CSV table of C-alpha atoms and ligand atoms in Angstrom, one decimal:
chain,number,residue,atom,x,y,z
A,1191,UNK,CA,-0.1,0.0,0.2
A,1192,UNK,CA,1.6,3.3,-0.7
A,1193,UNK,CA,1.4,5.9,2.1
A,1194,UNK,CA,-0.4,9.2,1.2
A,1195,UNK,CA,2.5,11.9,2.0
A,1196,UNK,CA,1.4,14.4,5.2
A,1197,UNK,CA,2.8,17.6,4.9
A,1198,UNK,CA,3.1,20.4,7.9
A,1199,UNK,CA,2.9,22.9,5.0
A,1200,UNK,CA,-0.7,21.6,4.0
A,1201,UNK,CA,-3.7,22.5,5.8
A,1202,UNK,CA,-5.6,20.3,7.6
A,1203,UNK,CA,-8.9,22.4,7.5
A,1204,UNK,CA,-11.0,23.1,4.2
A,1205,UNK,CA,-13.0,26.0,4.0
A,1206,UNK,CA,-14.5,25.8,0.7
A,1207,UNK,CA,-17.5,23.5,1.8
A,1208,UNK,CA,-20.3,25.9,3.7
A,1209,UNK,CA,-21.5,24.6,7.4
A,1210,UNK,CA,-25.2,23.7,5.9
A,1211,UNK,CA,-26.4,23.1,9.5
A,1212,UNK,CA,-27.1,26.7,10.0
A,1213,UNK,CA,-30.3,27.2,8.0
A,1214,UNK,CA,-31.9,30.4,8.5
A,1215,UNK,CA,-32.1,30.8,12.4
A,1216,UNK,CA,-34.8,33.6,13.0
A,1217,UNK,CA,-34.5,33.4,16.4
A,1218,UNK,CA,-30.9,35.1,15.7
A,1219,UNK,CA,-31.5,39.0,15.9
A,1220,UNK,CA,-30.5,41.3,12.9
A,1221,UNK,CA,-27.4,42.4,12.9
A,1222,UNK,CA,-27.2,45.9,13.5
A,1223,UNK,CA,-25.5,48.6,11.9
A,1224,UNK,CA,-21.6,48.4,12.1
A,1225,UNK,CA,-20.9,51.3,14.1
A,1226,UNK,CA,-17.3,51.1,16.1
A,1227,UNK,CA,-19.0,50.3,18.7
A,1228,UNK,CA,-21.1,47.3,17.6
A,1229,UNK,CA,-18.7,45.7,16.2
A,1230,UNK,CA,-18.2,43.0,18.8
A,1231,UNK,CA,-21.4,42.1,17.9
A,1232,UNK,CA,-20.6,40.4,14.8
A,1233,UNK,CA,-18.8,37.7,16.4
A,1234,UNK,CA,-21.3,37.2,19.3
A,1235,UNK,CA,-24.4,37.2,16.6
A,1236,UNK,CA,-22.3,35.1,13.7
A,1237,UNK,CA,-21.7,31.4,14.5
A,1238,UNK,CA,-17.9,30.7,14.7
A,1239,UNK,CA,-16.6,28.2,12.0
A,1240,UNK,CA,-16.9,24.8,13.5
A,1241,UNK,CA,-12.5,23.9,12.8
A,1242,UNK,CA,-11.9,27.2,14.4
A,1243,UNK,CA,-10.2,24.9,17.7
A,1244,UNK,CA,-8.1,23.0,15.3
A,1245,UNK,CA,-6.8,26.3,13.6
A,1246,UNK,CA,-6.0,27.8,17.2
A,1247,UNK,CA,-4.0,24.3,18.3
A,1248,UNK,CA,-1.9,24.9,15.0
A,1249,UNK,CA,-1.4,28.6,15.7
A,1250,UNK,CA,-0.5,28.4,19.0
A,1251,UNK,CA,2.2,25.8,18.5
A,1252,UNK,CA,3.4,27.5,15.8
A,1253,UNK,CA,3.8,30.7,17.6
A,1254,UNK,CA,5.5,29.2,20.4
A,1255,UNK,CA,8.2,27.5,18.3
A,1256,UNK,CA,9.5,30.8,16.9
A,1257,UNK,CA,8.5,33.0,20.0
A,1258,UNK,CA,11.1,30.2,21.7
A,1259,UNK,CA,13.6,30.8,19.3
A,1260,UNK,CA,13.0,34.7,19.0
A,1261,UNK,CA,11.8,34.8,15.8
A,1262,UNK,CA,9.3,37.7,14.7
A,1263,UNK,CA,6.2,36.4,13.1
A,1264,UNK,CA,4.2,37.9,10.0
A,1265,UNK,CA,0.5,37.5,9.6
A,1266,UNK,CA,0.3,37.6,6.0
A,1267,UNK,CA,-3.7,37.6,4.5
A,1268,UNK,CA,-4.3,37.0,0.9
A,1269,UNK,CA,-6.9,36.8,-1.8
A,1270,UNK,CA,-10.3,37.5,-2.1
A,1271,UNK,CA,-13.5,36.9,0.5
A,1272,UNK,CA,-16.5,35.4,-0.5
A,1273,UNK,CA,-19.9,36.3,0.2
A,1274,UNK,CA,-22.4,33.5,0.0
A,1275,UNK,CA,-25.9,34.0,-0.8
A,1276,UNK,CA,-27.3,30.2,0.0
A,1277,UNK,CA,-26.0,27.7,2.8
A,1278,UNK,CA,-25.6,25.1,0.2
A,1279,UNK,CA,-23.9,27.9,-1.4
A,1280,UNK,CA,-24.8,27.6,-5.5
A,1281,UNK,CA,-24.2,31.4,-5.8
A,1282,UNK,CA,-21.4,34.1,-4.3
A,1283,UNK,CA,-20.0,37.1,-4.4
A,1284,UNK,CA,-16.4,37.1,-5.0
A,1285,UNK,CA,-13.7,39.3,-6.3
A,1286,UNK,CA,-10.8,39.5,-8.4
A,1287,UNK,CA,-8.1,38.5,-5.9
A,1288,UNK,CA,-5.8,36.0,-7.2
A,1289,UNK,CA,-3.5,36.2,-4.3
A,1290,UNK,CA,-0.7,37.2,-6.0
A,1291,UNK,CA,0.4,40.2,-3.7
A,1292,UNK,CA,0.1,37.8,-0.6
A,1293,UNK,CA,1.7,34.8,-2.1
A,1294,UNK,CA,4.7,36.8,-2.9
A,1295,UNK,CA,5.2,39.0,0.2
A,1296,UNK,CA,5.3,35.9,2.1
A,1297,UNK,CA,8.1,34.2,0.0
A,1298,UNK,CA,10.0,37.6,0.8
A,1299,UNK,CA,9.2,37.8,4.4
A,1300,UNK,CA,10.8,34.4,4.6
A,1301,UNK,CA,13.4,35.3,2.8
A,1302,UNK,CA,14.2,37.9,5.3
A,1303,UNK,CA,14.0,35.4,8.5
A,1304,UNK,CA,10.9,35.8,9.4
A,1305,UNK,CA,7.9,32.9,10.2
A,1306,UNK,CA,4.8,33.2,8.3
A,1307,UNK,CA,1.1,32.5,9.0
A,1308,UNK,CA,-0.6,32.7,5.4
A,1309,UNK,CA,-4.0,33.4,6.1
A,1310,UNK,CA,-5.3,32.7,2.3
A,1311,UNK,CA,-8.3,32.1,0.3
A,1312,UNK,CA,-8.4,28.5,-0.2
A,1313,UNK,CA,-6.8,27.8,-3.7
A,1314,UNK,CA,-5.8,30.9,-4.3
A,1315,UNK,CA,-1.9,31.0,-5.1
A,1316,UNK,CA,0.4,29.9,-2.5
A,1317,UNK,CA,4.1,31.0,-1.6
A,1318,UNK,CA,6.5,28.9,-3.9
A,1319,UNK,CA,4.0,26.8,-5.7
A,1320,UNK,CA,2.9,30.3,-7.0
A,1321,UNK,CA,5.6,29.9,-9.5
A,1322,UNK,CA,4.1,27.2,-11.1
A,1323,UNK,CA,0.2,27.4,-10.7
A,1324,UNK,CA,-2.6,26.8,-12.6
A,1325,UNK,CA,-3.9,30.8,-12.5
A,1326,UNK,CA,-0.2,31.5,-14.3
A,1327,UNK,CA,0.5,28.5,-16.4
A,1328,UNK,CA,0.2,24.3,-16.8
A,1329,UNK,CA,3.1,23.1,-14.5
A,1330,UNK,CA,3.3,20.1,-17.2
A,1331,UNK,CA,4.8,22.8,-19.5
A,1332,UNK,CA,7.9,22.9,-17.2
A,1333,UNK,CA,8.2,19.0,-17.2
A,1334,UNK,CA,9.9,16.5,-20.5
A,1335,UNK,CA,10.1,13.0,-21.0
A,1336,UNK,CA,13.9,11.4,-20.1
A,1337,UNK,CA,16.0,10.5,-22.8
A,1338,UNK,CA,14.8,6.9,-23.1
A,1339,UNK,CA,11.5,7.6,-22.5
A,1340,UNK,CA,10.8,5.9,-19.2
A,1341,UNK,CA,10.9,9.1,-16.8
A,1342,UNK,CA,9.4,12.7,-16.3
A,1343,UNK,CA,12.0,15.3,-15.8
A,1344,UNK,CA,12.4,19.0,-15.2
A,1345,UNK,CA,13.3,20.8,-18.7
A,1346,UNK,CA,16.5,22.1,-18.9
A,1347,UNK,CA,15.2,25.6,-19.4
A,1348,UNK,CA,13.8,25.9,-16.0
A,1349,UNK,CA,16.2,23.5,-14.2
A,1350,UNK,CA,18.3,26.8,-12.8
A,1351,UNK,CA,15.1,28.5,-11.4
A,1352,UNK,CA,13.4,25.5,-10.1
A,1353,UNK,CA,15.9,24.8,-8.2
A,1354,UNK,CA,16.0,28.1,-6.5
A,1355,UNK,CA,12.7,28.0,-5.5
A,1356,UNK,CA,12.8,24.1,-4.7
A,1357,UNK,CA,15.5,25.0,-2.3
A,1358,UNK,CA,13.2,28.0,-0.6
A,1359,UNK,CA,10.0,26.1,-0.4
A,1360,UNK,CA,12.2,22.8,1.3
A,1361,UNK,CA,14.0,25.2,3.6
A,1362,UNK,CA,10.7,26.7,4.8
A,1363,UNK,CA,9.0,23.3,5.0
A,1364,UNK,CA,12.3,21.8,6.7
A,1365,UNK,CA,12.1,24.5,9.5
A,1366,UNK,CA,8.5,25.0,10.1
A,1367,UNK,CA,8.9,28.3,9.1
A,1368,UNK,CA,5.2,28.7,6.9
A,1369,UNK,CA,2.0,27.8,8.6
A,1370,UNK,CA,-0.8,27.7,5.8
A,1371,UNK,CA,-4.4,28.7,6.9
A,1372,UNK,CA,-7.4,28.7,5.0
A,1373,UNK,CA,-10.6,31.2,4.3
A,1374,UNK,CA,-12.9,31.2,1.9
A,1375,UNK,CA,-16.0,33.5,3.0
A,1376,UNK,CA,-15.9,36.8,4.5
A,1377,UNK,CA,-17.3,34.9,7.7
A,1378,UNK,CA,-14.7,32.7,7.8
A,1379,UNK,CA,-12.1,35.5,7.7
A,1380,UNK,CA,-12.8,37.6,10.1
A,1381,UNK,CA,-13.3,35.1,12.7
A,1382,UNK,CA,-10.1,33.1,12.1
A,1383,UNK,CA,-8.2,36.9,11.5
A,1384,UNK,CA,-9.2,37.5,15.2
A,1385,UNK,CA,-8.6,34.1,16.4
A,1386,UNK,CA,-4.7,34.5,15.1
A,1387,UNK,CA,-4.1,37.7,16.2
A,1388,UNK,CA,-5.2,37.1,19.8
A,1389,UNK,CA,-2.9,34.0,19.5
A,1390,UNK,CA,0.0,36.1,18.2
A,1391,UNK,CA,-0.6,38.3,21.1
A,1392,UNK,CA,2.1,36.1,23.0
A,1393,UNK,CA,4.7,37.8,20.8
A,1394,UNK,CA,3.6,41.6,21.2
A,1395,UNK,CA,5.7,43.7,19.0
A,1396,UNK,CA,7.1,41.3,17.4
A,1397,UNK,CA,4.3,40.5,15.2
A,1398,UNK,CA,4.0,42.4,11.7
A,1399,UNK,CA,0.3,42.2,10.4
A,1400,UNK,CA,0.3,42.5,6.1
A,1401,UNK,CA,-3.2,42.6,5.3
A,1402,UNK,CA,-2.8,42.3,1.7
A,1403,UNK,CA,-6.6,40.0,1.3
A,1404,UNK,CA,-9.3,41.7,-0.6
A,1405,UNK,CA,-11.9,41.8,2.1
A,1406,UNK,CA,-15.8,42.3,1.0
A,1407,UNK,CA,-17.0,45.5,2.4
A,1408,UNK,CA,-20.5,44.1,1.8
A,1409,UNK,CA,-22.4,40.7,3.0
A,1410,UNK,CA,-25.4,39.0,4.4
A,1411,UNK,CA,-25.9,38.1,7.6
A,1412,UNK,CA,-26.8,34.5,8.4
A,1413,UNK,CA,-30.4,35.5,9.5
A,1414,UNK,CA,-30.8,36.5,6.0
A,1415,UNK,CA,-29.1,33.1,4.1
A,1416,UNK,CA,-31.5,30.7,3.0
A,1417,UNK,CA,-30.7,26.5,3.4
A,1418,UNK,CA,-31.2,25.9,-0.2
A,1419,UNK,CA,-30.6,27.2,-3.7
A,1420,UNK,CA,-32.5,30.0,-4.6
A,1421,UNK,CA,-35.1,29.3,-6.9
A,1422,UNK,CA,-36.0,32.2,-9.3
A,1423,UNK,CA,-40.3,31.4,-8.7
A,1424,UNK,CA,-39.7,32.4,-5.0
A,1425,UNK,CA,-38.0,36.0,-5.7
A,1426,UNK,CA,-40.9,36.9,-8.7
A,1427,UNK,CA,-37.4,36.1,-11.3
A,1428,UNK,CA,-36.0,38.8,-10.6
A,1429,UNK,CA,-32.5,38.5,-7.8
A,1430,UNK,CA,-32.7,41.6,-5.2
A,1431,UNK,CA,-29.3,41.2,-2.8
A,1432,UNK,CA,-29.8,43.8,0.1
A,1433,UNK,CA,-26.2,43.1,2.0
A,1434,UNK,CA,-25.4,44.5,5.4
A,1435,UNK,CA,-22.0,46.4,5.5
A,1436,UNK,CA,-18.8,44.1,7.0
A,1437,UNK,CA,-17.7,45.7,10.7
A,1438,UNK,CA,-15.0,47.8,10.3
A,1439,UNK,CA,-12.6,45.2,12.0
A,1440,UNK,CA,-9.3,47.1,11.4
A,1441,UNK,CA,-10.7,49.0,14.1
A,1442,UNK,CA,-10.6,45.9,16.8
A,1443,UNK,CA,-7.1,44.3,15.2
A,1444,UNK,CA,-5.7,47.5,16.2
A,1445,UNK,CA,-7.1,48.7,19.7
A,1446,UNK,CA,-7.8,45.1,21.0
A,1447,UNK,CA,-6.9,42.2,19.2
A,1448,UNK,CA,-3.1,43.1,18.5
A,1449,UNK,CA,-2.7,46.3,20.1
A,1450,UNK,CA,1.1,46.2,20.3
A,1451,UNK,CA,2.0,44.4,17.2
A,1452,UNK,CA,2.9,46.5,13.6
A,1453,UNK,CA,-0.3,46.4,11.5
A,1454,UNK,CA,0.3,47.4,7.8
A,1455,UNK,CA,-3.4,47.4,5.7
A,1456,UNK,CA,-4.1,47.9,1.8
A,1457,UNK,CA,-5.9,50.4,0.1
A,1458,UNK,CA,-7.7,49.3,-3.1
A,1459,UNK,CA,-9.2,52.1,-5.7
A,1460,UNK,CA,-9.9,51.9,-9.0
A,1461,UNK,CA,-9.6,55.7,-9.3
A,1462,UNK,CA,-6.3,57.4,-9.1
A,1463,UNK,CA,-7.7,61.0,-7.5
A,1464,UNK,CA,-9.1,59.5,-4.8
A,1465,UNK,CA,-6.4,56.7,-3.7
A,1466,UNK,CA,-4.3,58.8,-1.1
A,1467,UNK,CA,-7.1,60.6,0.2
A,1468,UNK,CA,-9.1,57.3,1.5
A,1469,UNK,CA,-5.7,55.8,2.4
A,1470,UNK,CA,-4.8,58.6,4.6
A,1471,UNK,CA,-8.5,58.6,6.0
A,1472,UNK,CA,-7.9,54.9,6.7
A,1473,UNK,CA,-4.7,55.6,8.5
A,1474,UNK,CA,-6.4,58.1,10.4
A,1475,UNK,CA,-9.2,56.2,11.4
A,1476,UNK,CA,-8.3,53.3,12.5
A,1477,UNK,CA,-4.6,55.0,13.9
A,1478,UNK,CA,-2.1,52.0,12.9
A,1479,UNK,CA,1.3,52.3,11.6
A,1480,UNK,CA,1.0,52.1,7.2
A,1481,UNK,CA,-1.4,52.0,4.3
A,1482,UNK,CA,-0.4,50.8,1.3
A,1483,UNK,CA,-2.7,52.3,-1.6
A,1484,UNK,CA,-2.8,51.0,-5.0
A,1485,UNK,CA,-5.0,50.8,-7.9
A,1486,UNK,CA,-5.9,47.9,-9.4
A,1487,UNK,CA,-4.3,48.7,-12.9
A,1488,UNK,CA,-1.2,49.4,-11.6
A,1489,UNK,CA,-1.0,47.2,-8.4
A,1490,UNK,CA,2.4,45.2,-9.9
A,1491,UNK,CA,4.4,47.8,-11.1
A,1492,UNK,CA,3.2,50.8,-8.3
A,1493,UNK,CA,2.4,51.3,-4.5
A,1494,UNK,CA,2.0,54.3,-2.5
A,1495,UNK,CA,3.7,54.5,1.1
A,1496,UNK,CA,1.0,56.4,3.7
A,1497,UNK,CA,2.3,57.3,7.0
A,1498,UNK,CA,1.8,59.9,10.0
A,1499,UNK,CA,4.9,61.3,8.3
A,1500,UNK,CA,3.6,61.7,4.7
A,1501,UNK,CA,3.2,59.6,1.3
A,1502,UNK,CA,6.0,58.4,-0.7
A,1503,UNK,CA,5.7,55.8,-3.7
A,1504,UNK,CA,7.6,52.9,-4.5
A,1505,UNK,CA,7.5,52.4,-8.1
A,1506,UNK,CA,9.1,49.7,-10.3
A,1507,UNK,CA,11.5,51.0,-13.3
A,1508,UNK,CA,11.1,50.0,-16.8
A,1509,UNK,CA,14.5,47.8,-16.6
A,1510,UNK,CA,13.0,46.5,-13.1
A,1511,UNK,CA,9.7,45.6,-15.1
A,1512,UNK,CA,11.3,44.4,-18.2
A,1513,UNK,CA,13.3,42.0,-15.8
A,1514,UNK,CA,9.7,40.7,-14.4
A,1515,UNK,CA,11.4,42.1,-10.4
A,1516,UNK,CA,8.2,41.2,-7.8
A,1517,UNK,CA,7.3,44.7,-6.3
A,1518,UNK,CA,7.1,42.8,-3.2
A,1519,UNK,CA,10.6,42.7,-3.2
A,1520,UNK,CA,11.0,46.2,-2.5
A,1521,UNK,CA,8.3,46.9,-0.3
A,1522,UNK,CA,8.3,43.9,1.9
A,1523,UNK,CA,12.2,45.0,3.1
A,1524,UNK,CA,10.9,48.1,3.7
A,1525,UNK,CA,8.7,47.1,5.7
A,1526,UNK,CA,11.1,44.8,7.6
A,1527,UNK,CA,13.2,48.1,8.2
A,1528,UNK,CA,10.3,49.8,9.7
A,1529,UNK,CA,9.2,46.9,11.8
A,1530,UNK,CA,12.4,47.1,13.5
A,1531,UNK,CA,11.7,50.8,14.0
A,1532,UNK,CA,8.3,49.8,15.4
A,1533,UNK,CA,10.0,47.7,18.1
A,1534,UNK,CA,12.9,50.2,18.7
A,1535,UNK,CA,10.4,52.7,19.9
A,1536,UNK,CA,8.2,50.3,21.6
A,1537,UNK,CA,11.5,49.3,23.9
A,1538,UNK,CA,12.1,52.8,24.4
A,1539,UNK,CA,8.9,53.0,25.4
A,1540,UNK,CA,8.6,50.3,27.8
A,1541,UNK,CA,6.0,47.9,26.3
B,2650,9Z3,C1,-4.7,45.2,-1.4
B,2650,9Z3,O1,-5.2,46.3,-2.0
B,2650,9Z3,C2,-3.8,43.9,-2.3
B,2650,9Z3,O2,-2.8,44.3,-3.0
B,2650,9Z3,C3,-4.5,43.1,-3.9
B,2650,9Z3,C4,-3.6,42.1,-4.3
B,2650,9Z3,C5,-5.8,42.7,-3.2
B,2650,9Z3,C6,-5.1,44.5,-4.8
B,2650,9Z3,P1,-3.5,40.5,-5.8
B,2650,9Z3,O3,-3.9,39.4,-4.9
B,2650,9Z3,O4,-3.9,41.8,-5.8
B,2650,9Z3,O5,-2.0,40.3,-6.3
B,2650,9Z3,O6,-4.8,39.8,-7.2
B,2650,9Z3,N1,-5.7,44.6,-0.7
B,2650,9Z3,C7,-6.7,45.0,0.1
B,2650,9Z3,C8,-8.1,45.2,-0.3
B,2650,9Z3,C9,-8.9,45.6,0.9
B,2650,9Z3,O7,-10.1,45.0,1.1
B,2650,9Z3,N2,-8.9,46.7,1.4
B,2650,9Z3,C10,-9.4,47.2,2.6
B,2650,9Z3,C11,-10.3,48.6,1.9
B,2650,9Z3,O8,-9.5,48.8,0.7
B,2650,9Z3,C12,-9.0,47.5,3.7
B,2650,9Z3,S1,-8.1,46.1,4.3
B,2650,9Z3,O9,-11.3,49.4,2.1
């Protein structure tokens, strides 16, 4: 009998199958509008995902392991959250994010001696395997038949690059540096983020939050999600979707779940005339350390760092674009340097 390899790099939980036990529960009160004080209602009025205790154990073990070795830990969030319209989910609202920013950034944190908790949309891009993913190419294109036609080999053209990626991947895996934690829905994302943030409080300012996931702004409260596929005759042939605003979780993260960690959030816009104002407003509203603004259209080539001191663009040069340099290879080391300053400043005030 062949044994299935077990790998700590693969998560033991799966998030794409909905929890069908929670049919419409009319006893759950309607979720109130998301004022700052009411944000915690979300966690009170919604049922946590059933697998959360498994994640809690994995995260606690991972953090303790790295805490003992004085290693800094980055929580990298990645990919888009979904908003299911049915419990047995046939339809859901999604967004464009492929998880490139998160998967790529995780690699650069690992390269700079951080351990990484990778909170990602299940089946979106992953660190290392992203280079050979179904979303970018067909992995079979990297393979060739051996000269005698009996084996599969990596095509000569790709040997050099694949060996580099393989070595980094193996190192991260062997040293237990990367913990994969999946989500699919915005609900799973919020519960898991809160849990991980609280577990990470053990390491205080040695934690950095890098929030690159594209999180839905609107959702359907569980009190209004039907159990089964919506039938067109039930809705008079017209589906009108009435969504509630997602609570502004970032405020809770900064104020209460991870008050001494360094927090970096991303602001996504499509209209360049409002990007910096919106990023600045987010920084003011949540009072954290850095907002990175990016436009959907140019996000792979340029981003803007917005801090209380001012704003600064990071742009790839034409040769860098030609040589396919990842913008994350520039922005992650900058964040790491800011994290060093952040730790110093916390120590100086005795935290
Ligand atoms: C981002 O802005 C990310 O950089 C992208 C990366 C999602 C654009 P890809 O995954 O794209 O590489 O294809 N993430 C944050 C988006 C977001 O939802 N931000 C919230 C907001 O804009 C604040 S947390 O209000």
